[in-house]
Amino acid sequence: MLSGSSTGVSVDAGAGTAAAAAANAGVDADADAAYVVEMRDITKRFPGVLANDRISFQVRAGEVHALLGENGAGKSTLMNILSGLYRPDGGEILVRGRRVHLGSPRHAIAAGIGMVHQHFRLVQSFTVAQNVTLGMSKPRFVLNMRAIEDDVARLSSSYGLQTDPRAKIWQLSVGEQQRVEIVKMLYRGADVLILDEPTAVLTPQEARDLFTTLNRMKQAGRSIIFITHKLDEVMEVADRVTVLRDGRAIATLDRKDATPGLLASLMVGREVGGAVPGKKAACGDCVLRISSVSALGDRGTLSLRSVSLEVAAGEIVGIAGVAGNGQRELAEVITGLRRVQEGRILLRGADITNRTPLEIIRCGVGHIPEDRLGTGMVPNLSIVDNVILKSYRSRPVARGPFIHAKAAREHADNLVRRFQVKAAGLDRPIRLLSGGNSQKLLLAREISANPGLLVAVHPTRGLDIGAAEAIHHVLIEQRNRGVAILLISEDLEELAALADRVAVMFAGRVMGVLRRDEWDIERIGLMMAGSATADTGHGADKGDRVS
Amino acid sequence: MEQTAMAFVTSVLSAAVAAGTPILYAALGEVLTERSGILNLSLEGTMLVGAVSGFLVAVRTGNLVAGVAAAAVAGGLIAALHAFLTVTLKVNQVVSGLSLTLFGTGVSGYLGKPVIGVPTPVSFKPVAVPALARIPILGDMLFNQDLLVYASYVLVAALWLFFYRTRPGLHMQSVGESPETADALGINVFATRYAYTIIGGMLTGIGGAYLSLAYAPSWIEYMTAGRGWIAIALVIFAIWNPLRAVLGAYLFGGVDALGFRIQVLGAIIPSFFLKMMPYVFTIAVLIFATARSRNYRIGAPAALGLPYERE
Ligand SMILES: Nc1ncnc2c1ncn2[C@@H]1O[C@H](COP(=O)(O)OP(=O)(O)O)[C@@H](O)[C@H]1O
Ligand SMILES: [Mg+2]
């Protein structure tokens, strides 16, 4: 059939909207192709942001429809509208040809639409079965949990979604929690299932299992809306794809007409930058040496188990792993924010185990924390104040007990220029900066202290491609200047592009270390799931390099 | 000698239940409110308003049931104000609770002026339950009490079943644990929080009425003497579980009663020290209970004290 695809192929990035209009026109021509869901001209405004700008979007029965776009493109907003959580400011929604008003999630569920949110909506202290039955109207009053547990077990195994209905949510891995979310929606009879960036929290193998489940559901006649910003996933699992950019629908195409290159240019609106420059200077001396470090997590259980790792000058060591396997705790013990129970941490031979954060900063350790606006900076303070947070004790910013305002301003001004931070003024609170710009500023502050070691935790999470590239360039540049960098990331592509070596963490342990030339996505995935170790020993044994 | 020791134990236990009951009502109300995610610190003020309203209506009408109903309505009204401030206007819950404590204390003093020292024509009297009251020690302690005490037994059982065996109970807890989740599943977070805050306030009001109509039938300004605060501490001790709240309430009641009895026996311990006991005990129990649960973060509803906003 003639969908938007034929026009879509010829779309160039600049002519996005025109192409979208053409695509939609093509789609309207065969309106009897029974759409399960049709969204027309949906508009949604947030204070200062037009998150959805007259978006039209159709889903057919029994298809996997990918919704592709960069961070901030408006994907989650559009689907929150479809799932009844947000009210649109304009436009209309048709379900199976009938206009509906989705005033609340209850209405959406009644219309057969269920959404699995990016941040799971599960009650941690409840069991799986309690979460599944939550919000249903039957049985009305008395709950027979045994019967519900049996139902849940039956339903989940029929889709190959293994879960224990009596387990508490906090006991489950992220992948298992996602299965519970899917079961929850199937239990309500949802035949349109929306998944918001479902693979972001999965290992590559878990992602493949998810795709198998999605295919099974598709065969059963259900429709799946799959939100993602990863091109390869679209190519692997989608039947059709709609690309969003800056709150607008750019094009809808069949998968067979799509190529990763075309999708990328539609998504970004320009040519995507090539590989990261300047690979590799020679590695220098060992800067950070962690030996057999164990530490407790927030719940008082062991979250680092005898971790050993080394980072040399001029080297980026990546830490891969599914969230919650000890990565955050590792960054915290190095930067002095968490107590080491056992083992030692050496920085250029000096023992920094359980030193205070201030002492560690003075030893030349920079830190890009995971929570950049909470731990990294003070959202309500100005750019100037944030920039001098670590240097206000010493000259030129400090003048005795006072702060030299002019020096501080100059320092901030320098950094803003050098790192091309887009800001309306140096005195504006930092919370008004976009994610990319505040991250650039944080990185600038850390680098301006000339660290010997930089610990960067998810430095590009949630940033658009342009900002992420800028951050990557800075990291590479620092490495080439001889800084030792520990890069913790959940984004395997990022690690593949930047890291000289990658250590994979699982359950608080380092499962193995792979050198750049040993990179093997399959092995890394297995290690992330805890079912393999790097048994070659090459990567782990790097005595040759250190000495 | 044995006879008197026995009588002493029995009378202390029996007094423990009576002294624990007003705290129990308030604590059960607060358990409900906090389980839905709202922290209501106004118990002290709400109990006072309940006590004075119950007393005024009972004196005017001579009807105990009307008195208790008035206390419940008055408690519910103050809680409704708290709900409006914290759920709708999203005022800081601690600030709202503390202001309403002051408000309740002031209003009760004003309303109660005319009836200070007035004897009440009616009050709750112990009614022995046939057969059960004759069980040694326990019979006198649990089954030779007044109707409000018996009602509290039913309430505890009903709340336990409600929490752990019913859908509305599950929904209420989900609102306190994760309002986003509840909302995404079509549970009305605002309505739920309003409802359980108001019901909690009604129970707290009844707890106040127990003081003025059963425990010490009269109206004295500031007659709660900190019981509202003890009830709040008790909720933490009880880990938000109604059954444990009973245990805690009677423990506090026992310490209270024991101090009083020892004084009557003419011991040489200074009376100020004995009066201090329940409060010292509260602090000790809190230290103990929280030191144990802190590392595991058990009990407290995860969204307690946090306002909910959808967008
Ligand atoms: N609740 C909200 N309040 C204000 N702005 C929001 C809210 N949700 C999203 N936005 C803004 O709307 C835009 C689109 O966001 P979103 O739909 O989350 O994008 P995506 O899911 O494609 O990454 C972004 O600029 C974001 O900052
Ligand atoms: Mg999103």
XYZ file of N, CA and C and ligand atoms in Angstrom, chain A residues 44-52 67-80 86 118 196-197 227-229 244 246-247 462, chain B residues 310-311, ligand 1:
135
model
N 0.333 20.015 22.983
C 0.477 20.073 24.441
C 1.558 21.068 24.795
N 1.199 22.003 25.661
C 2.129 23.032 26.103
C 2.493 22.828 27.554
N 3.759 22.978 27.889
C 4.167 23.127 29.284
C 4.690 24.543 29.419
N 4.768 25.055 30.642
C 5.294 26.415 30.789
C 6.608 26.572 30.023
N 6.574 27.407 28.987
C 7.798 27.677 28.248
C 8.180 26.650 27.195
N 7.462 25.552 27.093
C 7.801 24.525 26.099
C 6.547 24.114 25.334
N 6.692 24.004 24.027
C 5.633 23.414 23.225
C 6.056 21.960 23.014
N 5.562 21.061 23.878
C 6.073 19.691 23.879
C 5.528 18.893 22.699
N 4.275 19.134 22.328
C 3.676 18.476 21.160
C 3.027 19.557 20.306
N 8.089 4.794 17.973
C 8.021 6.251 18.062
C 9.444 6.687 18.357
N 10.072 7.278 17.322
C 11.506 7.537 17.409
C 11.758 9.032 17.574
N 12.685 9.386 18.434
C 13.034 10.796 18.568
C 14.084 10.984 19.637
N 14.772 12.121 19.560
C 15.794 12.417 20.562
C 15.153 12.716 21.908
N 15.980 12.813 22.925
C 15.479 13.241 24.227
C 14.839 14.601 24.096
N 13.656 14.735 24.667
C 12.981 16.021 24.624
C 12.163 16.246 23.373
N 12.072 15.227 22.505
C 11.328 15.398 21.264
C 9.823 15.435 21.510
N 9.398 14.922 22.656
C 7.963 14.957 22.962
C 7.300 13.594 22.924
N 8.079 12.527 22.864
C 7.518 11.179 22.758
C 6.717 10.803 24.004
N 7.336 10.952 25.169
C 6.643 10.569 26.401
C 5.397 11.419 26.607
N 5.496 12.689 26.299
C 4.339 13.567 26.470
C 3.171 13.080 25.620
N 3.450 12.778 24.349
C 2.392 12.319 23.446
C 1.736 11.055 23.994
N 2.544 10.142 24.496
C 1.983 8.882 24.974
C 1.311 9.040 26.344
N 1.784 10.003 27.132
C 1.084 10.288 28.383
C -0.312 10.831 28.102
N -2.026 13.006 30.828
C -2.028 14.442 30.539
C -3.236 14.758 29.667
N 8.522 4.933 31.579
C 9.978 4.863 31.627
C 10.424 4.583 33.059
N 7.551 2.828 27.047
C 8.395 4.026 26.960
C 9.854 3.653 27.222
N 10.656 3.692 26.170
C 12.080 3.352 26.234
C 12.340 2.090 27.066
N 8.474 3.214 22.197
C 9.204 4.481 22.196
C 10.699 4.208 22.330
N 11.494 4.854 21.507
C 12.933 4.619 21.584
C 13.694 5.771 20.942
N 14.981 5.874 21.268
C 15.815 6.768 20.475
C 16.952 5.989 19.833
N 9.637 11.757 15.617
C 9.312 13.054 16.220
C 10.586 13.870 16.353
N 11.540 17.893 17.971
C 11.118 19.182 18.527
C 9.604 19.297 18.637
N 8.967 18.230 19.076
C 7.529 18.285 19.305
C 6.676 18.122 18.066
N 20.264 11.511 29.235
C 19.207 12.504 29.105
C 19.579 13.712 28.261
N 0.516 15.912 39.380
C 0.620 15.024 38.231
C 1.575 15.572 37.181
N 1.509 16.843 36.875
C 2.362 17.372 35.807
C 3.400 18.326 36.372
N 5.738 17.680 33.339
C 6.424 18.541 32.569
N 6.508 19.841 32.906
C 7.189 20.706 32.127
N 7.819 20.385 30.996
C 7.783 19.102 30.611
C 7.081 18.109 31.376
N 7.203 16.923 30.744
C 7.944 17.145 29.649
N 8.289 18.457 29.558
C 9.064 19.077 28.474
O 8.455 18.718 27.261
C 9.431 18.375 26.290
C 9.189 16.964 25.781
O 9.489 16.052 26.820
P 9.248 14.492 26.688
O 7.903 14.241 26.140
O 9.554 13.903 28.002
O 10.338 14.071 25.626
P 10.893 12.623 25.236
O 10.071 11.592 25.931
O 10.779 12.570 23.759
O 12.316 12.593 25.664
C 10.778 18.564 26.944
O 11.271 19.834 26.606
C 10.466 18.508 28.415
O 11.372 19.301 29.134
